[in-house]
């Protein structure tokens, strides 16, 4: 299981997807679930919190500010939100791709 921020780097997403596919071929029989979080994991958390209609369209600094404003700046705060929220990727395409793999 893996997640990695893209940080708006267009090549990072394709590189991570290619590495994921390579690992799945090499490790036949082991299920690997992972997705590049676009542009960062905070977008997924804010999508689950439903505080913005399209968090993937925001810059990384804007996402981090918005997360802080909604008491979602620490890992513990993010985990608590994830634990109490249904997995819903309607507001974040990359999150929906991750959920689909699950």
mmCIF file of N, CA and C in Angstrom:
data_model
loop_
_atom_site.group_PDB
_atom_site.id
_atom_site.type_symbol
_atom_site.label_atom_id
_atom_site.label_comp_id
_atom_site.label_asym_id
_atom_site.label_seq_id
_atom_site.Cartn_x
_atom_site.Cartn_y
_atom_site.Cartn_z
ATOM 1 N N UNK A 1 0.858 -1.164 0.000
ATOM 2 C CA UNK A 1 0.000 0.000 0.000
ATOM 3 C C UNK A 1 0.907 1.230 0.000
ATOM 4 N N UNK A 2 0.663 2.157 -0.944
ATOM 5 C CA UNK A 2 1.492 3.354 -1.004
ATOM 6 C C UNK A 2 0.693 4.544 -1.528
ATOM 7 N N UNK A 3 1.134 5.726 -1.149
ATOM 8 C CA UNK A 3 0.631 7.002 -1.655
ATOM 9 C C UNK A 3 1.823 7.944 -1.689
ATOM 10 N N UNK A 4 1.933 8.726 -2.743
ATOM 11 C CA UNK A 4 3.036 9.688 -2.868
ATOM 12 C C UNK A 4 2.502 10.951 -3.515
ATOM 13 N N UNK A 5 2.826 12.110 -2.943
ATOM 14 C CA UNK A 5 2.416 13.399 -3.505
ATOM 15 C C UNK A 5 3.020 13.588 -4.890
ATOM 16 N N UNK A 6 2.256 14.229 -5.786
ATOM 17 C CA UNK A 6 2.815 14.595 -7.092
ATOM 18 C C UNK A 6 3.432 15.980 -7.052
ATOM 19 N N UNK A 7 2.985 16.831 -6.120
ATOM 20 C CA UNK A 7 3.474 18.210 -6.005
ATOM 21 C C UNK A 7 3.405 18.949 -7.338
ATOM 22 N N UNK A 8 2.389 18.661 -8.136
ATOM 23 C CA UNK A 8 2.172 19.279 -9.457
ATOM 24 C C UNK A 8 3.308 18.980 -10.438
ATOM 25 N N UNK A 9 4.100 17.959 -10.177
ATOM 26 C CA UNK A 9 5.164 17.569 -11.105
ATOM 27 C C UNK A 9 4.553 16.590 -12.111
ATOM 28 N N UNK A 10 4.394 17.009 -13.368
ATOM 29 C CA UNK A 10 3.720 16.163 -14.355
ATOM 30 C C UNK A 10 4.406 14.818 -14.593
ATOM 31 N N UNK A 11 5.704 14.767 -14.468
ATOM 32 C CA UNK A 11 6.394 13.497 -14.728
ATOM 33 C C UNK A 11 6.326 12.550 -13.522
ATOM 34 N N UNK A 12 6.159 13.094 -12.326
ATOM 35 C CA UNK A 12 6.138 12.233 -11.134
ATOM 36 C C UNK A 12 4.972 11.252 -11.185
ATOM 37 N N UNK A 13 3.798 11.718 -11.595
ATOM 38 C CA UNK A 13 2.630 10.842 -11.651
ATOM 39 C C UNK A 13 2.880 9.676 -12.598
ATOM 40 N N UNK A 14 3.359 9.959 -13.803
ATOM 41 C CA UNK A 14 3.586 8.883 -14.771
ATOM 42 C C UNK A 14 4.703 7.951 -14.317
ATOM 43 N N UNK A 15 5.742 8.495 -13.694
ATOM 44 C CA UNK A 15 6.831 7.657 -13.191
ATOM 45 C C UNK A 15 6.335 6.719 -12.085
ATOM 46 N N UNK A 16 5.531 7.255 -11.176
ATOM 47 C CA UNK A 16 4.999 6.423 -10.092
ATOM 48 C C UNK A 16 4.060 5.341 -10.621
ATOM 49 N N UNK A 17 3.216 5.701 -11.580
ATOM 50 C CA UNK A 17 2.302 4.721 -12.178
ATOM 51 C C UNK A 17 3.093 3.614 -12.890
ATOM 52 N N UNK A 18 4.152 3.990 -13.605
ATOM 53 C CA UNK A 18 4.969 2.999 -14.305
ATOM 54 C C UNK A 18 5.670 2.074 -13.316
ATOM 55 N N UNK A 19 6.196 2.633 -12.239
ATOM 56 C CA UNK A 19 6.851 1.817 -11.216
ATOM 57 C C UNK A 19 5.851 0.866 -10.571
ATOM 58 N N UNK A 20 4.648 1.340 -10.317
ATOM 59 C CA UNK A 20 3.592 0.507 -9.746
ATOM 60 C C UNK A 20 3.312 -0.688 -10.665
ATOM 61 N N UNK A 21 3.142 -0.407 -11.957
ATOM 62 C CA UNK A 21 2.880 -1.479 -12.923
ATOM 63 C C UNK A 21 4.035 -2.471 -12.981
ATOM 64 N N UNK A 22 5.270 -1.972 -12.968
ATOM 65 C CA UNK A 22 6.446 -2.850 -12.976
ATOM 66 C C UNK A 22 6.463 -3.761 -11.759
ATOM 67 N N UNK A 23 6.186 -3.204 -10.586
ATOM 68 C CA UNK A 23 6.173 -3.993 -9.353
ATOM 69 C C UNK A 23 5.091 -5.066 -9.388
ATOM 70 N N UNK A 24 3.938 -4.725 -9.912
ATOM 71 C CA UNK A 24 2.865 -5.714 -9.991
ATOM 72 C C UNK A 24 3.262 -6.881 -10.886
ATOM 73 N N UNK A 25 3.964 -6.588 -11.965
ATOM 74 C CA UNK A 25 4.433 -7.669 -12.852
ATOM 75 C C UNK A 25 5.508 -8.500 -12.162
ATOM 76 N N UNK A 26 6.462 -7.837 -11.515
ATOM 77 C CA UNK A 26 7.578 -8.526 -10.869
ATOM 78 C C UNK A 26 7.149 -9.339 -9.656
ATOM 79 N N UNK A 27 6.198 -8.826 -8.917
ATOM 80 C CA UNK A 27 5.756 -9.471 -7.683
ATOM 81 C C UNK A 27 4.410 -10.148 -7.900
ATOM 82 N N UNK A 28 4.331 -10.933 -8.949
ATOM 83 C CA UNK A 28 3.099 -11.625 -9.310
ATOM 84 C C UNK A 28 2.532 -12.356 -8.090
ATOM 85 N N UNK A 29 1.269 -12.141 -7.828
ATOM 86 C CA UNK A 29 0.624 -12.782 -6.691
ATOM 87 C C UNK A 29 0.519 -11.881 -5.470
ATOM 88 N N UNK A 30 1.286 -10.801 -5.431
ATOM 89 C CA UNK A 30 1.217 -9.849 -4.326
ATOM 90 C C UNK A 30 0.437 -8.633 -4.810
ATOM 91 N N UNK A 31 -0.655 -8.334 -4.140
ATOM 92 C CA UNK A 31 -1.462 -7.191 -4.548
ATOM 93 C C UNK A 31 -0.831 -5.906 -4.038
ATOM 94 N N UNK A 32 -0.616 -4.975 -4.941
ATOM 95 C CA UNK A 32 -0.042 -3.682 -4.601
ATOM 96 C C UNK A 32 -1.095 -2.629 -4.907
ATOM 97 N N UNK A 33 -1.428 -1.838 -3.898
ATOM 98 C CA UNK A 33 -2.414 -0.775 -4.052
ATOM 99 C C UNK A 33 -1.697 0.540 -3.811
ATOM 100 N N UNK A 34 -1.817 1.446 -4.750
ATOM 101 C CA UNK A 34 -1.174 2.738 -4.574
ATOM 102 C C UNK A 34 -1.577 3.708 -5.649
ATOM 103 N N UNK A 35 -1.395 4.975 -5.329
ATOM 104 C CA UNK A 35 -1.790 6.034 -6.260
ATOM 105 C C UNK A 35 -1.045 7.308 -5.911
ATOM 106 N N UNK A 36 -0.598 8.039 -6.918
ATOM 107 C CA UNK A 36 -0.054 9.361 -6.649
ATOM 108 C C UNK A 36 -1.174 10.298 -6.179
ATOM 109 N N UNK A 37 -1.002 10.932 -5.039
ATOM 110 C CA UNK A 37 -1.979 11.892 -4.524
ATOM 111 C C UNK A 37 -1.722 13.230 -5.200
ATOM 112 N N UNK A 38 -2.723 13.719 -5.925
ATOM 113 C CA UNK A 38 -2.526 14.948 -6.690
ATOM 114 C C UNK A 38 -3.205 16.113 -6.009
ATOM 115 N N UNK A 39 -2.556 17.200 -5.776
ATOM 116 C CA UNK A 39 -1.108 17.369 -5.841
ATOM 117 C C UNK A 39 -0.404 16.894 -4.574
ATOM 118 N N UNK A 40 -1.213 16.632 -3.513
ATOM 119 C CA UNK A 40 -0.622 16.137 -2.273
ATOM 120 C C UNK A 40 -1.719 15.473 -1.434
ATOM 121 N N UNK A 41 -1.299 14.764 -0.425
ATOM 122 C CA UNK A 41 -2.230 14.030 0.428
ATOM 123 C C UNK A 41 -3.274 14.949 1.074
ATOM 124 N N UNK A 42 -2.911 16.179 1.355
ATOM 125 C CA UNK A 42 -3.876 17.119 1.937
ATOM 126 C C UNK A 42 -5.097 17.301 1.031
ATOM 127 N N UNK A 43 -4.927 17.194 -0.278
ATOM 128 C CA UNK A 43 -6.079 17.308 -1.186
ATOM 129 C C UNK A 43 -7.073 16.185 -0.915
ATOM 130 N N UNK A 44 -6.560 14.990 -0.666
ATOM 131 C CA UNK A 44 -7.444 13.864 -0.368
ATOM 132 C C UNK A 44 -8.176 14.088 0.953
ATOM 133 N N UNK A 45 -7.447 14.538 1.952
ATOM 134 C CA UNK A 45 -8.048 14.758 3.269
ATOM 135 C C UNK A 45 -9.115 15.842 3.183
ATOM 136 N N UNK A 46 -8.824 16.914 2.468
ATOM 137 C CA UNK A 46 -9.802 17.993 2.319
ATOM 138 C C UNK A 46 -10.994 17.548 1.473
ATOM 139 N N UNK A 47 -10.777 16.644 0.536
ATOM 140 C CA UNK A 47 -11.899 16.089 -0.230
ATOM 141 C C UNK A 47 -12.815 15.290 0.688
ATOM 142 N N UNK A 48 -12.227 14.481 1.560
ATOM 143 C CA UNK A 48 -13.031 13.707 2.509
ATOM 144 C C UNK A 48 -13.751 14.614 3.498
ATOM 145 N N UNK A 49 -13.106 15.716 3.873
ATOM 146 C CA UNK A 49 -13.709 16.666 4.809
ATOM 147 C C UNK A 49 -14.783 17.519 4.132
ATOM 148 N N UNK A 50 -14.819 17.484 2.805
ATOM 149 C CA UNK A 50 -15.797 18.237 2.017
ATOM 150 C C UNK A 50 -15.723 19.743 2.272
ATOM 151 N N UNK A 51 -14.514 20.272 2.414
ATOM 152 C CA UNK A 51 -14.346 21.711 2.652
ATOM 153 C C UNK A 51 -14.063 22.495 1.369
ATOM 154 N N UNK A 52 -13.849 21.784 0.268
ATOM 155 C CA UNK A 52 -13.629 22.452 -1.019
ATOM 156 C C UNK A 52 -14.182 21.530 -2.106
ATOM 157 N N UNK A 53 -14.835 22.090 -3.128
ATOM 158 C CA UNK A 53 -15.438 21.230 -4.150
ATOM 159 C C UNK A 53 -14.433 20.505 -5.046
ATOM 160 N N UNK A 54 -13.225 21.052 -5.199
ATOM 161 C CA UNK A 54 -12.223 20.440 -6.088
ATOM 162 C C UNK A 54 -10.821 20.714 -5.552
ATOM 163 N N UNK A 55 -10.441 20.085 -4.448
ATOM 164 C CA UNK A 55 -9.142 20.403 -3.845
ATOM 165 C C UNK A 55 -7.937 20.096 -4.733
ATOM 166 N N UNK A 56 -8.065 19.185 -5.683
ATOM 167 C CA UNK A 56 -6.930 18.868 -6.554
ATOM 168 C C UNK A 56 -6.552 20.036 -7.462
ATOM 169 N N UNK A 57 -7.416 21.032 -7.576
ATOM 170 C CA UNK A 57 -7.133 22.191 -8.429
ATOM 171 C C UNK A 57 -6.330 23.263 -7.699
ATOM 172 N N UNK A 58 -6.153 23.114 -6.391
ATOM 173 C CA UNK A 58 -5.456 24.119 -5.586
ATOM 174 C C UNK A 58 -3.950 23.861 -5.547
ATOM 175 N N UNK A 59 -3.192 24.883 -5.253
ATOM 176 C CA UNK A 59 -1.745 24.732 -5.094
ATOM 177 C C UNK A 59 -1.442 24.023 -3.775
ATOM 178 N N UNK A 60 -0.261 23.472 -3.674
ATOM 179 C CA UNK A 60 0.148 22.802 -2.437
ATOM 180 C C UNK A 60 0.120 23.781 -1.259
ATOM 181 N N UNK A 61 0.668 24.996 -1.384
ATOM 182 C CA UNK A 61 0.581 25.926 -0.253
ATOM 183 C C UNK A 61 -0.867 26.244 0.144
ATOM 184 N N UNK A 62 -1.748 26.411 -0.840
ATOM 185 C CA UNK A 62 -3.154 26.696 -0.536
ATOM 186 C C UNK A 62 -3.798 25.515 0.182
ATOM 187 N N UNK A 63 -3.478 24.309 -0.233
ATOM 188 C CA UNK A 63 -4.019 23.120 0.428
ATOM 189 C C UNK A 63 -3.537 23.015 1.869
ATOM 190 N N UNK A 64 -2.273 23.289 2.081
ATOM 191 C CA UNK A 64 -1.729 23.215 3.436
ATOM 192 C C UNK A 64 -2.363 24.280 4.335
ATOM 193 N N UNK A 65 -2.577 25.480 3.801
ATOM 194 C CA UNK A 65 -3.265 26.534 4.576
ATOM 195 C C UNK A 65 -4.697 26.133 4.912
ATOM 196 N N UNK A 66 -5.396 25.598 3.930
ATOM 197 C CA UNK A 66 -6.782 25.180 4.131
ATOM 198 C C UNK A 66 -6.861 24.040 5.153
ATOM 199 N N UNK A 67 -5.922 23.128 5.091
ATOM 200 C CA UNK A 67 -5.883 22.035 6.072
ATOM 201 C C UNK A 67 -5.687 22.594 7.480
ATOM 202 N N UNK A 68 -4.790 23.542 7.622
ATOM 203 C CA UNK A 68 -4.568 24.173 8.935
ATOM 204 C C UNK A 68 -5.816 24.874 9.435
ATOM 205 N N UNK A 69 -6.492 25.593 8.544
ATOM 206 C CA UNK A 69 -7.710 26.315 8.921
ATOM 207 C C UNK A 69 -8.803 25.385 9.430
ATOM 208 N N UNK A 70 -8.776 24.137 8.974
ATOM 209 C CA UNK A 70 -9.799 23.158 9.354
ATOM 210 C C UNK A 70 -9.266 22.117 10.339
ATOM 211 N N UNK A 71 -8.206 22.487 11.074
ATOM 212 C CA UNK A 71 -7.611 21.617 12.101
ATOM 213 C C UNK A 71 -7.229 20.250 11.540
ATOM 214 N N UNK A 72 -6.597 20.274 10.359
ATOM 215 C CA UNK A 72 -6.144 19.048 9.706
ATOM 216 C C UNK A 72 -4.671 19.157 9.325
ATOM 217 N N UNK A 73 -3.869 19.751 10.205
ATOM 218 C CA UNK A 73 -2.463 19.979 9.855
ATOM 219 C C UNK A 73 -1.547 18.850 10.308
ATOM 220 N N UNK A 74 -1.927 18.096 11.334
ATOM 221 C CA UNK A 74 -1.051 17.016 11.805
ATOM 222 C C UNK A 74 -1.520 15.673 11.258
ATOM 223 N N UNK A 75 -0.623 14.734 11.246
ATOM 224 C CA UNK A 75 -0.969 13.382 10.817
ATOM 225 C C UNK A 75 -2.091 12.792 11.655
ATOM 226 N N UNK A 76 -2.056 13.030 12.954
ATOM 227 C CA UNK A 76 -3.094 12.492 13.851
ATOM 228 C C UNK A 76 -4.464 13.082 13.518
ATOM 229 N N UNK A 77 -4.493 14.381 13.217
ATOM 230 C CA UNK A 77 -5.766 15.016 12.870
ATOM 231 C C UNK A 77 -6.307 14.467 11.549
ATOM 232 N N UNK A 78 -5.408 14.241 10.596
ATOM 233 C CA UNK A 78 -5.828 13.686 9.310
ATOM 234 C C UNK A 78 -6.349 12.269 9.472
ATOM 235 N N UNK A 79 -5.642 11.459 10.251
ATOM 236 C CA UNK A 79 -6.069 10.073 10.481
ATOM 237 C C UNK A 79 -7.433 10.045 11.156
ATOM 238 N N UNK A 80 -7.645 10.908 12.149
ATOM 239 C CA UNK A 80 -8.935 10.954 12.844
ATOM 240 C C UNK A 80 -10.063 11.269 11.858
ATOM 241 N N UNK A 81 -9.837 12.215 10.947
ATOM 242 C CA UNK A 81 -10.856 12.545 9.943
ATOM 243 C C UNK A 81 -11.118 11.343 9.041
ATOM 244 N N UNK A 82 -10.059 10.693 8.582
ATOM 245 C CA UNK A 82 -10.200 9.544 7.685
ATOM 246 C C UNK A 82 -10.968 8.425 8.375
ATOM 247 N N UNK A 83 -10.689 8.198 9.639
ATOM 248 C CA UNK A 83 -11.361 7.129 10.377
ATOM 249 C C UNK A 83 -12.853 7.391 10.552
ATOM 250 N N UNK A 84 -13.255 8.637 10.629
ATOM 251 C CA UNK A 84 -14.674 8.930 10.866
ATOM 252 C C UNK A 84 -15.439 9.285 9.582
ATOM 253 N N UNK A 85 -14.772 9.305 8.448
ATOM 254 C CA UNK A 85 -15.406 9.698 7.188
ATOM 255 C C UNK A 85 -15.539 8.505 6.250
ATOM 256 N N UNK A 86 -16.646 8.448 5.516
ATOM 257 C CA UNK A 86 -16.739 7.407 4.484
ATOM 258 C C UNK A 86 -15.746 7.714 3.359
ATOM 259 N N UNK A 87 -15.192 6.679 2.770
ATOM 260 C CA UNK A 87 -14.275 6.881 1.647
ATOM 261 C C UNK A 87 -15.084 7.297 0.432
ATOM 262 N N UNK A 88 -14.924 8.548 0.036
ATOM 263 C CA UNK A 88 -15.687 9.130 -1.053
ATOM 264 C C UNK A 88 -14.734 9.962 -1.907
ATOM 265 N N UNK A 89 -14.525 9.541 -3.128
ATOM 266 C CA UNK A 89 -13.593 10.228 -4.003
ATOM 267 C C UNK A 89 -14.243 11.190 -4.978
ATOM 268 N N UNK A 90 -15.486 11.567 -4.734
ATOM 269 C CA UNK A 90 -16.196 12.449 -5.665
ATOM 270 C C UNK A 90 -15.505 13.786 -5.888
ATOM 271 N N UNK A 91 -14.745 14.256 -4.923
ATOM 272 C CA UNK A 91 -14.118 15.578 -5.035
ATOM 273 C C UNK A 91 -12.650 15.505 -5.448
ATOM 274 N N UNK A 92 -12.116 14.289 -5.600
ATOM 275 C CA UNK A 92 -10.695 14.142 -5.938
ATOM 276 C C UNK A 92 -10.498 12.893 -6.794
ATOM 277 N N UNK A 93 -10.180 13.111 -8.049
ATOM 278 C CA UNK A 93 -10.037 12.007 -9.000
ATOM 279 C C UNK A 93 -8.956 11.010 -8.580
ATOM 280 N N UNK A 94 -7.820 11.515 -8.101
ATOM 281 C CA UNK A 94 -6.748 10.584 -7.719
ATOM 282 C C UNK A 94 -7.147 9.772 -6.485
ATOM 283 N N UNK A 95 -7.912 10.362 -5.582
ATOM 284 C CA UNK A 95 -8.424 9.613 -4.428
ATOM 285 C C UNK A 95 -9.392 8.540 -4.903
ATOM 286 N N UNK A 96 -10.246 8.870 -5.863
ATOM 287 C CA UNK A 96 -11.188 7.874 -6.379
ATOM 288 C C UNK A 96 -10.439 6.699 -7.019
ATOM 289 N N UNK A 97 -9.333 6.979 -7.705
ATOM 290 C CA UNK A 97 -8.531 5.897 -8.305
ATOM 291 C C UNK A 97 -7.978 4.979 -7.216
ATOM 292 N N UNK A 98 -7.548 5.565 -6.108
ATOM 293 C CA UNK A 98 -7.040 4.786 -4.981
ATOM 294 C C UNK A 98 -8.157 3.923 -4.398
ATOM 295 N N UNK A 99 -9.330 4.527 -4.186
ATOM 296 C CA UNK A 99 -10.477 3.797 -3.634
ATOM 297 C C UNK A 99 -10.874 2.659 -4.560
ATOM 298 N N UNK A 100 -10.868 2.892 -5.858
ATOM 299 C CA UNK A 100 -11.218 1.844 -6.818
ATOM 300 C C UNK A 100 -10.289 0.643 -6.685
ATOM 301 N N UNK A 101 -9.023 0.884 -6.413
ATOM 302 C CA UNK A 101 -8.077 -0.224 -6.231
ATOM 303 C C UNK A 101 -8.393 -1.031 -4.975
ATOM 304 N N UNK A 102 -8.833 -0.308 -3.934
ATOM 305 C CA UNK A 102 -9.169 -0.991 -2.684
ATOM 306 C C UNK A 102 -10.306 -1.962 -2.919
#
